Amino acid sequence: MLEIKNLHASVNGSPILRGIDLTVNKGEVHAIMGPNGAGKSTLSKVLAGSPEYEVTEGSVKLDGEDLLEMEAEERAAAGVFMGFQYPIEVPGVANSYFLRKAVNAQRKTRGEPEASSVEILRAMKKAMAFLEMDAGFRNRPVNVGFSGGEKKRNEILQLLMLNPKLALLDETDSGLDIDALRVVAKGVNSLRDPEHAFVVVTHYQRLLDYIVPDVVHVLVDGRIVHSGPRELALWLEEHGYGAIKAGDAGDAPRLEA
Amino acid sequence: MGNDPIDTQLSSSYKYGFSIDIEADTFPPGLNEEIVAALSAKKKEPEWLLQWRLKAFRHWQTMTEPTWAHVEHPPIDYQAISYYSSPKDTDGPKSLDEVDPKLLETFEKLGVPLHEREALAGVRKVAVDAVVDSVSVATTFRKELEEAGVIFMPISEAVHAHPELVKKYLGSVVPIYDNFFAALNCAVFSDGTFVYVPKGVRCPMELSTYFRINEAMTGQFERTLIVVEDEAYVSYLEGCTAPMRDENQLHAAVVELVAEGSGEIKYSTVQNWFPGDEEGKGGIYNFVTKRGICKGNRSKISWTQVETGSAITWKYPSVILKGDDTVGEFYSIAVTNNRQQADTGTKMIHLGRNTTSTIISKGIAAGRSDQSYRGLVSMGRKASNARNYTQCDSLLIGKECGAHTFPYVDVKNSSAQLEHEATTSKVSDDQVFYLRQRGLSEEDAVQLIVNGFCKDVFRQLPMEFAVEAQKLLEVSLEGSVG
């Protein structure tokens, strides 16, 4: 589904990504781990089309289509969703209104008929109940005055409503208590099926207890330096990134060739 | 006043003959006493009004244009403006059938489908007193209003039909000496609207006047006077559009509101005059004086405005809270883009006891535009327990625009309470990216952010106006990003 080849990207002229190769197939969950400043968040933002970054080399294809040629909103309509590490506040705009706008903007771009307010409201109520969100969130302005956990739940609500083929979750676990983490994972897992794919960016293996990945990649200095099965995350927690950073993965679990 | 040299001069009757052809559809450019007199004669005005105009004109000649506003423009040549122009065939059309189809067509383009409104009258009634270049051409629903006792007519007609009311209230809120532009308006006001709602009457429909500036180089000097008696209520909508043109146009209107007894006036404006092109060429100078007085105890005046147009806006709708327990409100959205300049705000003058005022001002600046909020809250010696709440928010789009806030406070009573909140924020790249990531186009994203920012004010607008206002914001901010 997603094919990244030799991706280089920089911000204000300084390179962050220095040659990423990554293939994510339908139905897979890939975790991206790595130390601070390795480029994990950059990778998701570049894939989502943030104008902050400049792609200097490489290619990214989504189901064979050139993702880098698309505007951010076109990527969204093509099925790329990014869960933000720091969800943005939009004062004065009710959550429900925003979701209706977003769902229908994507449908319009894809040439599909727009959903009615009633349809969207029904879906929203269902998703909110599933995510154990208070009904009051419907009318609250987007992320304004939300706690960290509420913001992340709200991201997952958007994820469920927009139902993308590829979800990029950027540090979705940061600032979450264990209950919120469980709910967020429940939301993500409910979408797991042979059609959906996930790239989960995280610092800690804790999230991966709840969202169990098929593959774990270690990102260091803008490159994926090591890839392994789910157990790699546990190994990393024990040994840290130091050894891998130094180029000596030792007995770290690795993918079968 | 008796010793005032101007007064003395006024007591002598007008001594110049006419050199102006008052049958002409358009007067030649220029302003002098002859023009003022010809204008008055053209409208067959009574002597008192002619004298009032001349008094204002003579005073205006002694005044200079105000320079304190945070706006810049080349000097205005008042002698280059024609002070009267009327559409063709204005021989008092009695119904829409008699109105020039071309004009009706224009109204259609402006979104003022009179026929449709009439047909829809059973659902939601909006009476439109349409003003095209200085002369009212169509007035609807007058009959139903008459039955309710509501007077809604061009002010030029009211001068003849209700001279006692016009004489009593004209200039009573904005005196002829008030300011440069108001004095000019008094001298040469062309036409406008008069509304009178008698005691105990709730006006059965929202009253609406669409203004439109039509002919090039014709200054517009509208005059609006709205009076409600005790326990009466009216909601008045003012909306405007203008076609593209090159010459700058001066617009200096005066709006006076009088709430007697416990009367209430809600005055809403959507202003969308031509703002000039991207370089600021053309566009209208909108120098307006709007003021209301809450005379009676428990009366209320509310101004709501959405200002998206004009090259330059100079406008401070104000309320004098004279009666006890009176309420003044000002809700404003001002949008400037490209080279537009706006210096706008309000004055709340608390004179009575337990008076309350609320000011919510939302300014949105984009492009290379510049805008200022200028507000005065004054609490007089006798205004015990007066309260004011002011919230001034500015939203900047892009890096080349400017927003300024000039709040003035003058409190002479220690029991007064004032609250002032002000914020300045930017439409951030992060916000726009977030919304685009969810599927919205860049323009829709900015639109959504702007609409959210303005929500507190949209809420105050009558329903159909709120929809129109949101559309206007979209149009005004087109191309402001990217």
XYZ file of N, CA, C and O in Angstrom, chain B residues 210-213 220 222 238-243 249-253 269-276 283-288 290 307-313 315 340 472:
168
model
N -31.643 48.188 1.300
C -30.418 47.886 0.571
C -29.922 49.158 -0.097
O -30.631 49.764 -0.884
N -28.736 49.512 0.264
C -28.148 50.688 -0.358
C -27.254 50.238 -1.497
O -26.645 49.195 -1.437
N -27.172 51.059 -2.471
C -26.259 50.723 -3.534
C -25.790 52.009 -4.189
O -26.565 52.901 -4.494
N -24.506 52.087 -4.407
C -23.965 53.261 -5.070
C -23.845 52.926 -6.547
O -23.224 51.946 -6.922
N -22.461 59.772 -1.834
C -23.707 59.316 -1.246
C -23.805 59.852 0.172
O -22.909 59.675 0.968
N -26.489 59.444 2.717
C -27.740 58.911 3.220
C -28.014 59.428 4.625
O -27.106 59.697 5.397
N -29.495 46.743 7.403
C -28.933 47.583 6.350
C -27.884 46.752 5.630
O -27.008 46.163 6.256
N -27.997 46.664 4.311
C -27.017 45.878 3.578
C -26.623 46.576 2.303
O -27.429 47.274 1.705
N -25.402 46.423 1.895
C -24.964 47.172 0.717
C -23.992 46.387 -0.148
O -23.223 45.587 0.329
N -24.018 46.667 -1.418
C -23.015 46.165 -2.342
C -22.754 47.262 -3.359
O -23.527 48.188 -3.486
N -21.678 47.172 -4.049
C -21.431 48.156 -5.110
C -20.653 47.509 -6.231
O -19.883 46.588 -6.000
N -20.881 47.979 -7.447
C -20.144 47.408 -8.575
C -18.715 47.939 -8.637
O -18.382 48.891 -7.957
N -15.007 56.878 -4.189
C -16.307 57.469 -3.926
C -16.448 57.756 -2.451
O -16.139 56.916 -1.616
N -16.961 58.904 -2.178
C -17.147 59.304 -0.792
C -18.543 58.919 -0.339
O -19.520 59.148 -1.044
N -18.614 58.340 0.788
C -19.905 58.009 1.362
C -19.897 58.510 2.805
O -19.102 58.039 3.610
N -20.736 59.460 3.102
C -20.766 60.013 4.461
C -22.207 60.007 4.950
O -22.925 60.990 4.814
N -22.606 58.895 5.489
C -23.978 58.760 5.955
C -24.090 59.165 7.419
O -23.101 59.233 8.144
N -26.038 45.688 10.247
C -25.463 46.134 8.979
C -24.582 45.049 8.385
O -23.775 44.462 9.098
N -24.774 44.801 7.091
C -23.759 44.061 6.355
C -23.268 45.001 5.273
O -24.034 45.445 4.436
N -22.033 45.370 5.346
C -21.501 46.398 4.453
C -20.454 45.793 3.537
O -19.446 45.266 3.997
N -20.714 45.861 2.262
C -19.832 45.218 1.294
C -19.586 46.110 0.093
O -19.678 45.679 -1.042
N -19.288 47.343 0.345
C -18.983 48.219 -0.782
C -17.649 47.863 -1.393
O -16.785 47.280 -0.727
N -17.508 48.290 -2.627
C -16.292 47.956 -3.359
C -15.047 48.416 -2.581
O -14.888 49.594 -2.283
N -14.176 47.469 -2.243
C -13.028 47.802 -1.392
C -11.805 48.292 -2.168
O -10.772 48.559 -1.576
N -11.937 48.403 -3.465
C -10.758 48.723 -4.256
C -10.150 47.433 -4.769
O -10.480 46.351 -4.288
N -12.545 51.877 -4.989
C -12.994 51.586 -3.638
C -13.617 52.798 -2.991
O -13.367 53.934 -3.372
N -14.421 52.528 -2.023
C -15.262 53.558 -1.443
C -14.711 54.042 -0.113
O -14.155 53.266 0.652
N -14.830 55.335 0.111
C -14.484 55.910 1.402
C -15.770 55.958 2.215
O -16.709 56.642 1.837
N -15.789 55.249 3.282
C -17.005 55.133 4.075
C -16.812 55.854 5.409
O -16.243 55.306 6.341
N -17.251 57.094 5.439
C -17.073 57.912 6.647
C -18.447 58.164 7.264
O -19.137 59.116 6.904
N -18.816 57.299 8.154
C -20.194 57.259 8.618
C -20.304 57.653 10.083
O -19.466 57.276 10.883
N -22.813 57.047 13.113
C -23.977 56.295 13.564
C -24.064 56.440 15.070
O -23.102 56.140 15.774
N -18.515 44.304 8.537
C -17.926 45.259 7.602
C -16.854 44.546 6.787
O -15.812 44.180 7.330
N -17.143 44.328 5.528
C -16.117 43.682 4.708
C -15.639 44.586 3.583
O -14.608 44.333 2.986
N -16.416 45.607 3.288
C -16.118 46.393 2.100
C -15.443 47.715 2.391
O -14.942 47.951 3.485
N -15.453 48.570 1.376
C -14.903 49.920 1.384
C -13.370 49.923 1.421
O -12.745 49.070 2.030
N -12.807 50.907 0.737
C -11.362 51.075 0.760
C -10.949 51.595 2.131
O -9.967 51.160 2.717
N -11.742 52.545 2.630
C -11.471 53.119 3.947
C -12.773 53.161 4.736
O -13.794 53.625 4.237
N -12.719 52.671 5.939
C -13.895 52.741 6.806
C -13.552 53.569 8.037
O -12.498 53.389 8.643
N -15.826 54.624 11.196
C -17.176 54.339 11.640
C -17.222 53.899 13.093
O -16.527 52.966 13.468
N -7.050 47.493 2.071
C -8.134 48.154 2.808
C -7.644 48.722 4.144
O -6.755 48.182 4.782
N -20.150 36.652 2.637
C -19.351 37.846 2.399
C -17.926 37.665 2.888
O -16.980 38.075 2.223
